[in-house]
XYZ file of C-alpha atoms in Angstrom:
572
model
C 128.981 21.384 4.217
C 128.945 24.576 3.001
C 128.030 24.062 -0.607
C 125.340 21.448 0.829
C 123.905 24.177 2.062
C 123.752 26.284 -0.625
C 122.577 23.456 -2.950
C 119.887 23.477 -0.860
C 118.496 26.594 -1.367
C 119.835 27.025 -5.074
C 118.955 23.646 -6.832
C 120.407 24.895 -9.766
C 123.835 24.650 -8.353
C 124.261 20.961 -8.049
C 123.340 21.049 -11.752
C 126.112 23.607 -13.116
C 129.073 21.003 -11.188
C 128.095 18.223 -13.743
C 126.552 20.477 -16.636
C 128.120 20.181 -19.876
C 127.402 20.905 -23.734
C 125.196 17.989 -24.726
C 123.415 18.987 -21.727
C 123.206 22.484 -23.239
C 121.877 21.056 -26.827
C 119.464 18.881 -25.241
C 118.343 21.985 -22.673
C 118.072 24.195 -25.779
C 115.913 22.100 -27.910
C 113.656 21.230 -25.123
C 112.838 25.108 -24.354
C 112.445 25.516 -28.612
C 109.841 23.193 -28.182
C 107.901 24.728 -25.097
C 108.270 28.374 -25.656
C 105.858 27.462 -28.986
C 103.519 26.200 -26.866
C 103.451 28.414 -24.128
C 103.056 31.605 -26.478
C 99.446 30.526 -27.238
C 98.785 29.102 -23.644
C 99.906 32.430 -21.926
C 98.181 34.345 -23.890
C 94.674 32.579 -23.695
C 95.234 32.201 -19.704
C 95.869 35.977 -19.477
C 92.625 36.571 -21.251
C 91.116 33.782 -18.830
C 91.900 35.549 -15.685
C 90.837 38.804 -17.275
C 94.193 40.384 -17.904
C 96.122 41.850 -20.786
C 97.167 38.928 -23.385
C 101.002 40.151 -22.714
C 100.479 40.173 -19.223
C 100.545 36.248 -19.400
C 103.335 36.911 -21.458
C 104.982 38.487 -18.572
C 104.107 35.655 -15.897
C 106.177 33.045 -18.288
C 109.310 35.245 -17.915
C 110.355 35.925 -14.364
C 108.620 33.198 -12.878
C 109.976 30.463 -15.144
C 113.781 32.331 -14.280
C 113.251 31.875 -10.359
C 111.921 28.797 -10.357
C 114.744 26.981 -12.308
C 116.829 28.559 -9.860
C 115.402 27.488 -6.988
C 112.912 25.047 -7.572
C 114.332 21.346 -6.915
C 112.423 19.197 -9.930
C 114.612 19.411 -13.063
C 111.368 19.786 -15.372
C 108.444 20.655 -14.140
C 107.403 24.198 -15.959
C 105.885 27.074 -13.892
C 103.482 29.976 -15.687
C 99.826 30.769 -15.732
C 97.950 27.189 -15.891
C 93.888 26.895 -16.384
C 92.001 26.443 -12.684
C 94.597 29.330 -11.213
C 93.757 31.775 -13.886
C 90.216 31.267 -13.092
C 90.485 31.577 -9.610
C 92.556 34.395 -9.803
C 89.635 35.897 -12.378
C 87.014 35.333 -9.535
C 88.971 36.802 -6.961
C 90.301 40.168 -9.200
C 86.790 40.442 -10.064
C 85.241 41.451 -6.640
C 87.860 43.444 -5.501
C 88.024 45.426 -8.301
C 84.397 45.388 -8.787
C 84.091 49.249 -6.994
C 86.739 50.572 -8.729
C 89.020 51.832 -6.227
C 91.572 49.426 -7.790
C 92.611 48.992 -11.194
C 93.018 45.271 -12.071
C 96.434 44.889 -13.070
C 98.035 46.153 -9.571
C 95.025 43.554 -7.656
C 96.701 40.903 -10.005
C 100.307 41.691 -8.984
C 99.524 41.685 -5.219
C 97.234 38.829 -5.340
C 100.568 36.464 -6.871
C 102.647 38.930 -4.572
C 99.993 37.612 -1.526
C 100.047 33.436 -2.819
C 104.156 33.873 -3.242
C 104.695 35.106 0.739
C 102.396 32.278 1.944
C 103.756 29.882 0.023
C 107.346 31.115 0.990
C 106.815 31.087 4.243
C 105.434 27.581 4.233
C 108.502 26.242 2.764
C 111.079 28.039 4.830
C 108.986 26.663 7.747
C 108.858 23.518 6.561
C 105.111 22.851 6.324
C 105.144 21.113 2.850
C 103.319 18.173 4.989
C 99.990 20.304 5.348
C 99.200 19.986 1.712
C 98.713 16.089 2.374
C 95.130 16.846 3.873
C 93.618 17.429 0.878
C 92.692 14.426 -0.642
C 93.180 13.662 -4.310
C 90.036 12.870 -4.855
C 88.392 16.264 -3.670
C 91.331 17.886 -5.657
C 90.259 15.752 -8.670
C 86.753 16.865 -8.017
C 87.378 20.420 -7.635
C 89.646 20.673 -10.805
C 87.009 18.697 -12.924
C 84.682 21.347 -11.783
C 86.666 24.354 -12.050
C 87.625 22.817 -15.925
C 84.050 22.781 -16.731
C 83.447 26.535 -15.424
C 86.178 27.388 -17.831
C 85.058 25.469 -20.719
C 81.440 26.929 -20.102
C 82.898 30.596 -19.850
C 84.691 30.044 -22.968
C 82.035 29.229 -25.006
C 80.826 32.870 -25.176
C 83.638 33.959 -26.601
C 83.568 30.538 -29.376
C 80.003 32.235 -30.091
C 80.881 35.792 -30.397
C 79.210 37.325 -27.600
C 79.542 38.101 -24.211
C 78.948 36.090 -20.766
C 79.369 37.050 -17.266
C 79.432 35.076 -14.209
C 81.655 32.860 -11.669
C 78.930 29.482 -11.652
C 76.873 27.629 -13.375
C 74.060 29.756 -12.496
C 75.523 32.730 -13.480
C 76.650 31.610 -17.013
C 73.870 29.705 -18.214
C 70.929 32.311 -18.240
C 73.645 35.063 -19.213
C 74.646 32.635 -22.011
C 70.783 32.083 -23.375
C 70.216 35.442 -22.982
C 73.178 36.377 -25.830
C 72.571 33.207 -27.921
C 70.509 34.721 -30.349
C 73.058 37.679 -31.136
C 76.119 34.910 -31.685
C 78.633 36.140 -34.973
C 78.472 33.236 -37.296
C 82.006 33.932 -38.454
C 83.529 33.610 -34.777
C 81.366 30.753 -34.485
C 82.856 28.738 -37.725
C 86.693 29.759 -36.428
C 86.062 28.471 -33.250
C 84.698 25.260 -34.258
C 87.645 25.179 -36.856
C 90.381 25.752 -34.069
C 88.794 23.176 -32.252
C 88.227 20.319 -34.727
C 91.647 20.586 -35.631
C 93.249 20.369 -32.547
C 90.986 17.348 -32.078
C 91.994 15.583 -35.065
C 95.740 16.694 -34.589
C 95.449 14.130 -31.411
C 92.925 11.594 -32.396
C 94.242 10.750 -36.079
C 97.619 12.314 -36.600
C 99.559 10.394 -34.236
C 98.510 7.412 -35.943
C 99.293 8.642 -39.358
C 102.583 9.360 -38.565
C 103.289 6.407 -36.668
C 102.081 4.475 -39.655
C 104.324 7.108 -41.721
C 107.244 5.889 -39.035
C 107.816 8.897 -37.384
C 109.454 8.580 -33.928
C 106.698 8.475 -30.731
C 108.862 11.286 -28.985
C 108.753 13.383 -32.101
C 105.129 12.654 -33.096
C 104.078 13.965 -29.719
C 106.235 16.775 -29.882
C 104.575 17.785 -33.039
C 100.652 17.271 -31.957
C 101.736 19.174 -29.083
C 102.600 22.173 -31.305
C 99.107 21.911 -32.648
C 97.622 25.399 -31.027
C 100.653 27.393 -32.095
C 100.058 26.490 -35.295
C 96.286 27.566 -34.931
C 97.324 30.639 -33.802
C 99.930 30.906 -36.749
C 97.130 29.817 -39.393
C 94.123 32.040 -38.183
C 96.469 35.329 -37.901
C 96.831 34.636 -41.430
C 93.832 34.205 -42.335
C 92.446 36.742 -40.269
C 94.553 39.603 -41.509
C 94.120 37.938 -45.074
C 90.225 38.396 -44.903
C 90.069 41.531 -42.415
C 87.913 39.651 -40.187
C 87.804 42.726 -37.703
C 85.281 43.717 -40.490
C 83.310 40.758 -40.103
C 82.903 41.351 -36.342
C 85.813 38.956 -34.758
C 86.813 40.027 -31.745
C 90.575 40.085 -32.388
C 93.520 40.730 -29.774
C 94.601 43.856 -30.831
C 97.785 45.549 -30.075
C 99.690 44.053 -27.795
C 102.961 46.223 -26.506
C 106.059 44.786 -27.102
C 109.215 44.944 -24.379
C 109.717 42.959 -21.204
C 107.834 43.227 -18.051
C 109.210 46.301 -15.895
C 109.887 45.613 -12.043
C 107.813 47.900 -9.996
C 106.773 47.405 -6.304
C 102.209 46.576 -6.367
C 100.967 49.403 -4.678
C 100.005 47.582 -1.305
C 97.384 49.137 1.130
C 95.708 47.193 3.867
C 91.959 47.016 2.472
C 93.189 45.583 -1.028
C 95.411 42.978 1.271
C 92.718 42.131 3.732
C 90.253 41.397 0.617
C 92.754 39.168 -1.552
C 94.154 37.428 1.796
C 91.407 34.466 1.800
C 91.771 34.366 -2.500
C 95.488 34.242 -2.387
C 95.143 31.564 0.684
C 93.122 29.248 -1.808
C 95.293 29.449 -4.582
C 98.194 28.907 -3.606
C 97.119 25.709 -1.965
C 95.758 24.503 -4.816
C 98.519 25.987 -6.849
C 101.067 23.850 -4.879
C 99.241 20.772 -4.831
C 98.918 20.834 -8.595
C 102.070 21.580 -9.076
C 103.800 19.149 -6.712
C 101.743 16.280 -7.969
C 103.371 17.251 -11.199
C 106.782 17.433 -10.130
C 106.503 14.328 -8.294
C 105.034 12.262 -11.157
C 107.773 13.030 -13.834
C 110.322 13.105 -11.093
C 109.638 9.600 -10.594
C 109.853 8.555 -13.793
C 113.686 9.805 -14.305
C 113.823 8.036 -10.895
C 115.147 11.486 -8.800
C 114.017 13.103 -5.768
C 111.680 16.274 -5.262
C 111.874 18.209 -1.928
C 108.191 19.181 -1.382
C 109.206 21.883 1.473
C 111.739 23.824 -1.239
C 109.150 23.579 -4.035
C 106.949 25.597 -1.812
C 109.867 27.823 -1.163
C 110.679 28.008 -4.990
C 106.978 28.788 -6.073
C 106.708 31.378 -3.467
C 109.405 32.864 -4.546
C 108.198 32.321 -8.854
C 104.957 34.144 -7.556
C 106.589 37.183 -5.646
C 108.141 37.792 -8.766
C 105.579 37.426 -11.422
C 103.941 40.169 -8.661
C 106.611 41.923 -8.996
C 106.831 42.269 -12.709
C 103.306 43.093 -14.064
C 102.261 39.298 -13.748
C 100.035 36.863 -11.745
C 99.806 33.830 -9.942
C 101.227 31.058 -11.934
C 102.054 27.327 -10.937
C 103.377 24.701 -12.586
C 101.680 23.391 -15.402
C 100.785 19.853 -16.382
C 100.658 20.059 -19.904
C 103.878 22.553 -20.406
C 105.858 20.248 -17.921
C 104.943 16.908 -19.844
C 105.978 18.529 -23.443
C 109.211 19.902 -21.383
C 109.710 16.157 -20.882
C 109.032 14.647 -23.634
C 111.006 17.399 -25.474
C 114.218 16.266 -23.795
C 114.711 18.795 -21.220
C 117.878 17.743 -18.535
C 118.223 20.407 -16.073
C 116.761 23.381 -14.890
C 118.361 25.872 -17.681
C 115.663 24.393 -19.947
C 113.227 26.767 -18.294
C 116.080 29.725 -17.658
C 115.850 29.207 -21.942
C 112.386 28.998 -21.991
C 112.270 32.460 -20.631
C 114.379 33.897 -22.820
C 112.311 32.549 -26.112
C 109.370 33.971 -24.386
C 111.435 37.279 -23.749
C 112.610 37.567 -27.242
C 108.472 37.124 -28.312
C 107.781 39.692 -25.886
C 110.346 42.170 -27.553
C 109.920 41.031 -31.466
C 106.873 39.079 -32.567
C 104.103 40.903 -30.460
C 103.107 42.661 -33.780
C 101.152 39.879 -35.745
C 99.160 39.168 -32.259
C 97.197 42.310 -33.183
C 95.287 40.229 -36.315
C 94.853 36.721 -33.758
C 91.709 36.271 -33.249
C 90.260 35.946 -29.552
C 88.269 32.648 -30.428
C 91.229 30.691 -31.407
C 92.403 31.062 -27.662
C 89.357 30.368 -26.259
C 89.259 27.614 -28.072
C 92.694 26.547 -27.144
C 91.685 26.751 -23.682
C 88.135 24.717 -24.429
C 90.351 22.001 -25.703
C 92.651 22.265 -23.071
C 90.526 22.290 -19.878
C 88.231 19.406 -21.130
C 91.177 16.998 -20.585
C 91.431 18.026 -17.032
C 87.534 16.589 -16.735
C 87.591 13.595 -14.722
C 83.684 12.659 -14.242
C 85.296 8.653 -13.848
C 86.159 9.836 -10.228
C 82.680 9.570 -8.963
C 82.601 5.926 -10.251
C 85.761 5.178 -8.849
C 84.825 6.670 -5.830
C 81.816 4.976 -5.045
C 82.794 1.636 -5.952
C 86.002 2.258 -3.356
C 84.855 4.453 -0.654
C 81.236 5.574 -0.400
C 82.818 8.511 2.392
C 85.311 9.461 -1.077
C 82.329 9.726 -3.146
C 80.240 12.033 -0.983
C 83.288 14.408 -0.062
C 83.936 14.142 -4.193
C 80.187 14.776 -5.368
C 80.206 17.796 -2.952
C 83.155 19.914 -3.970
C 81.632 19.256 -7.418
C 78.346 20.258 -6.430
C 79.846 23.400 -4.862
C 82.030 24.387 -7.277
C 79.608 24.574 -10.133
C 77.249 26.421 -8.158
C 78.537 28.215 -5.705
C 82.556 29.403 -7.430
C 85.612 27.964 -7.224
C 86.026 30.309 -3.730
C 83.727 28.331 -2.234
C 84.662 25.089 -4.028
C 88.472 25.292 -2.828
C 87.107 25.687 0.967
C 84.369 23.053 0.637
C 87.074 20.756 -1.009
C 89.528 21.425 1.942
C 86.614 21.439 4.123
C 85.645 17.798 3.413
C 89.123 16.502 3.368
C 89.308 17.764 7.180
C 85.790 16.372 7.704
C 87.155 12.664 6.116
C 90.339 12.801 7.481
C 88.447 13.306 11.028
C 85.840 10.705 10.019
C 88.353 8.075 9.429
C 90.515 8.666 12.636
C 87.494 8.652 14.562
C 86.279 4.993 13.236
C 89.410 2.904 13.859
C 88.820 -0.354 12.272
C 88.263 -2.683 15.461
C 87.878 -6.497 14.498
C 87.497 -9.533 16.866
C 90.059 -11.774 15.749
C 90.421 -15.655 16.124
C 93.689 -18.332 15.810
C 93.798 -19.319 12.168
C 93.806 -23.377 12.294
C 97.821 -24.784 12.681
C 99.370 -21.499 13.095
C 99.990 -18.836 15.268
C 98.321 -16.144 13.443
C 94.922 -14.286 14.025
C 92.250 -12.821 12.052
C 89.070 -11.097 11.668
C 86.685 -13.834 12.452
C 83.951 -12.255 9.901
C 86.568 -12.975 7.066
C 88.389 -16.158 8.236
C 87.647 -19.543 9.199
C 89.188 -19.089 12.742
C 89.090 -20.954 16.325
C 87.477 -19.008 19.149
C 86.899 -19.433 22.818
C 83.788 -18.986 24.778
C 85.949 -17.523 27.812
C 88.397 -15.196 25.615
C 87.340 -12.282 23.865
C 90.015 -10.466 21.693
C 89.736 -6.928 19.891
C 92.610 -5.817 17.441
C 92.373 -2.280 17.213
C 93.871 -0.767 13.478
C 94.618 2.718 14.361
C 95.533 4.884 16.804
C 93.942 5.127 20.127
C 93.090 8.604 20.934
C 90.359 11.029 22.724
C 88.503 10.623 19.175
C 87.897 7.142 18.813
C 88.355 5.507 22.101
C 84.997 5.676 22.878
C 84.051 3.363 20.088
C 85.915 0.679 21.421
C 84.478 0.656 25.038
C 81.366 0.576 23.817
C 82.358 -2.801 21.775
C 84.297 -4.681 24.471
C 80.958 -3.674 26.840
C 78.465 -4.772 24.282
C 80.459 -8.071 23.735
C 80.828 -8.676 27.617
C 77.184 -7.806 28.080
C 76.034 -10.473 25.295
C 78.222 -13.193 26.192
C 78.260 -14.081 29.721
C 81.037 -17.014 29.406
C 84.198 -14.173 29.087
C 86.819 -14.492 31.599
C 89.314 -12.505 29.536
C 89.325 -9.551 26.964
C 92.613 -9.397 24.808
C 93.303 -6.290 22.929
C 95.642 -7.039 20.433
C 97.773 -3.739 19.828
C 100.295 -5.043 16.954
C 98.817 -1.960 14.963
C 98.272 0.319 17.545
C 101.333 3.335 16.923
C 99.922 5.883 19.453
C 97.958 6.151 22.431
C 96.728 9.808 23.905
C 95.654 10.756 27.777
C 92.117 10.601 27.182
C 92.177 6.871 25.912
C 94.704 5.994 28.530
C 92.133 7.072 31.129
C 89.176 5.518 29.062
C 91.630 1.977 29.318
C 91.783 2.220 33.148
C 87.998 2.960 33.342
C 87.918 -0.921 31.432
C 90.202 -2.166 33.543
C 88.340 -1.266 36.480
C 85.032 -2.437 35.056
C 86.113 -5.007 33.815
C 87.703 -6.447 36.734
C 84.439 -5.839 38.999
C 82.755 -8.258 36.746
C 85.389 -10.795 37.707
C 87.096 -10.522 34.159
C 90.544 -10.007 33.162
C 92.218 -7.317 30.483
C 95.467 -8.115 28.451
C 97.177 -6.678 26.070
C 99.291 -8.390 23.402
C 101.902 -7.101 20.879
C 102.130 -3.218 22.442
C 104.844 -1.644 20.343
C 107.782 0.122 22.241
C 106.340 3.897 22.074
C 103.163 2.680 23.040
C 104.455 0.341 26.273
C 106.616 3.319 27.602
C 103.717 5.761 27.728
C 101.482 3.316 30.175
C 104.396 2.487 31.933
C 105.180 6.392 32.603
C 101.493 6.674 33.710
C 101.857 3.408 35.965
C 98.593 2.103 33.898
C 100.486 -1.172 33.401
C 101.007 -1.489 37.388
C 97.325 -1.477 38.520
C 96.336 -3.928 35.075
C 94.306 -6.799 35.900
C 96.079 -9.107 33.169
C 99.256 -9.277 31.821
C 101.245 -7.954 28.665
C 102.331 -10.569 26.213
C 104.701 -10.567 23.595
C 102.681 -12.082 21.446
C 99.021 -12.477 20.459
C 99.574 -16.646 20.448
C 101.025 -16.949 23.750
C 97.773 -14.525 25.731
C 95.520 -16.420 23.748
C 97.295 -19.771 25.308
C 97.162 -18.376 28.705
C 93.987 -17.261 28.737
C 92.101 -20.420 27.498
C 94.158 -22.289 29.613
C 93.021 -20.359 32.901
């Protein structure tokens, strides 16, 4: 019981019991593969939110160490990841905006801030209060919050500079510096991009054709921006293109992050409290959905309440060491996959590659040129672009498309801030909507059987005398209401009905205010010389009007089933 326990908390534990050296190889290989990619990625994330390139260097290290540790999915891959970075640039940049900051200790408290919350979600077991965001509002915010990155990138593809959080912002500030873009930036950018373009469009097929393995010709396309960053340092120390105007990263210390406590004070925590509220819901979400999806495929089991416990704990310490907030990345965690990774040690190696960059290799970043990230990140981001959702949506569910087309709306022009509240906002709004409009159909006997159905959608038998409502839902203080109104609407029109049938077969819950609501009917009812029944009440459901003696005073009966009141009642 005791080890249960701990395995638990420490994930990683169940995995060293049955660990063993092909394990190892395949662990090893799999972190080769991802450290390449994540040297370009945390560096052009870093430079997203606004940071030091090394300080996304640092939020791949002790992050990536705690979560394989504690986090329970054996391959998703936590770091800095595209719509966090530019939240956490939006939020770093008002706070720091009067300068009584500095922007590196705002960073480190604002993943210090997102790590406690999530934490103490987790250890309170509150995983389940993610679930009211919908996936298509998160959909719709992240396609929205990829084009605001694409569109703040593109200043830096040109050469010049753009500031702003919206669409609004960037635009004019954009037009405004077109005319002084650097033609040499320009042609590098379009370079980095083109190739990673036709890396994925028409080099898979070539080396499929060639015969190359799927696994391994993924792998490889995959690798494509480390090799952009490989080929432009080249050329760009080759051709001096510092002369030339590039903007280029320029030094970038080597050594690993040092632990030191963020210098907390109560204004700086009061202003990032909202900002660290938003991402790390939206942090979480991402990365669950992540976790969840490849989890599934290897067919094992992710605890949603101790991955919010292990990205807490992944953000308290990329706060703690120079970092910022990170999550679990889609892209890293699907290479991590497809690489091969087994266990959790793939990431404990993947921080030590990243470690050993940190310490030896930072040298040659001073000749990489900025563009080729931002270009990275262009590429990157546009894959996150869904616009298909609002077509989905309002083919499915014109209530989906509205809440969908307005976190869009709102993210664009108003900042992701705003976005991530409007998106959670209109999930509340729907969810509210939807328990509030219980589907409520009058139902029929379906000819030679026993069975009843919505008469608008079935050829059914009805009775003049018998009117029957099955109510889909829960009956509650929020919806009850709608069903009165229907029962008295029907009785009203049709003077013939001796007996009203609610059919509860999918009725799981039934609250005080819609008990009294169902006496009020009964009552009614029964001064206009007609009788209520109910048919099919689950267990729950029965002992609750029992308790409250509702059943007592009825007018009708209870039936077991919906075929046998229907009998009764014609027969009467």
């Amino acid at each position: 019981m005791a080890m249960q326990h701990l395995t638990r908390w420490f994930p990683i534990l169940a995995t060293i019991q049955f660990y063993n050296r092909q394990l190892l190889i395949q662990d090893l290989l799999a972190a080769l593969v991802v450290t390449v990619l994540l040297i370009p990625q945390s560096l052009a994330y870093a430079l997203l939110a606004g940071l030091p390139a090394e300080v996304g260097l640092y939020a791949s290290m002790v992050p990536l160490v705690i979560y394989g540790v504690f986090g329970s999915s054996r391959i998703l891959s936590v770091g800095p990841v595209a719509v966090i970075s530019l939240m956490s640039a939006t939020a770093l940049g008002e706070v720091t905006a009067s300068g009584q900051v500095d922007y590196l200790t705002a960073a480190a408290v604002l993943a210090l801030l997102s790590g406690v919350i999530l934490a103490v979600l987790g250890i309170f077991r509150l995983g389940f209060l993610a679930d009211f965001l919908s996936l298509p509002v998160i959909s719709g915010f992240i396609t929205a919050s990829a084009l605001l990155i694409a569109l703040s990138q593109v200043a830096q593809l040109l050469g010049v500079s753009a500031n702003g959080d919206t669409l609004l912002e960037l635009l004019p500030n954009l037009a405004e510096n077109l005319a002084n873009y650097n033609q040499l930036t320009l042609l590098v950018g379009l370079g980095v991009v083109l190739f990673l373009y036709l890396t994925k469009a028409c080099a898979v097929q070539l080396l499929q054709k060639l015969g190359v393995a799927s696994r391994t010709v993924d792998l490889l396309t995959k690798a494509a921006p480390a090799v952009s960053v490989l080929v432009t340092i080249y050329v760009s120390y080759t051709f001096d293109f510092q002369a030339w105007g590039v903007a280029l990263i320029g030094s970038v210390p080597s050594g690993l992050p040092s632990f030191t406590r963020p210098n907390l004070s109560l204004s700086l925590l009061e202003s990032l409290a909202v900002p660290a509220l938003m991402i790390a819901i939206i942090g979480y979400v991402e990365s669950v959905s992540v976790a969840k999806t490849l989890a599934t495929r290897r067919r094992q089991r992710i605890d949603a309440n101790q991955e919010l416990v292990a990205l807490g704990l992944a953000n308290v310490g990329a706060g703690f060491s120079g970092g910022f907030p990170v999550s679990g990345g889609f892209s890293r965690s699907v290479v991590n996959d497809a690489a091969g990774a087994q266990t959790q040690f793939a990431s404990l190696f993947t921080a030590f590659g990243i470690g050993c960059t940190a310490l030896f290799l930072t040298l040659p970043l001073y000749f990489l040129p900025k563009v080729t990230l931002a270009a990275t990140i262009i590429f990157s981001v546009l894959a996150l672009v869904d616009v298909s959702i609002l077509r989905k949506t309002w083919h499915f569910s014109k209530a989906d498309f509205m809440s969908v087309s307005l976190t869009i709306a709102v993210t664009l022009l108003l900042g992701v801030e705003v976005g991530v509240v409007c998106g959670v906002g209109a999930s509340l709004l729907l969810f509210i909507y939807r328990a509030s409009r219980p589907h409520i159909a009058e139902v029929g006997l379906v000819e030679g059987t026993e069975h009843f159905r919505n008469i608008d959608r079935y050829t059914v038998t009805t009775v003049p005398e018998v009117l029957t409502f099955r109510v889909d839902g829960r009956l509650m203080f929020s919806n009850i209401r709608i069903l009165e109104e229907r029962i008295y609407s029907s009785v009203e029109q049709r003077k013939a009905i001796k007996h009203v049938i609610l059919m509860c077969s999918a009725v799981n819950e039934i609250d005080w205010s819609a008990l009294e609501v169902l006496q009020a009917i009964n009552v009614n009812l029964t001064d206009k010389g007609i009788t209520l029944h109910l048919s099919e009440v689950k267990g729950p459901v029965k002992d609750r009007l029992e308790a409250s003696h509702f059943l007592s005073k009825l007018s009708g009966r209870v039936f077991l089933s919906q075929y046998q009141a229907f009998l009764f009642a014609s027969s009467s």
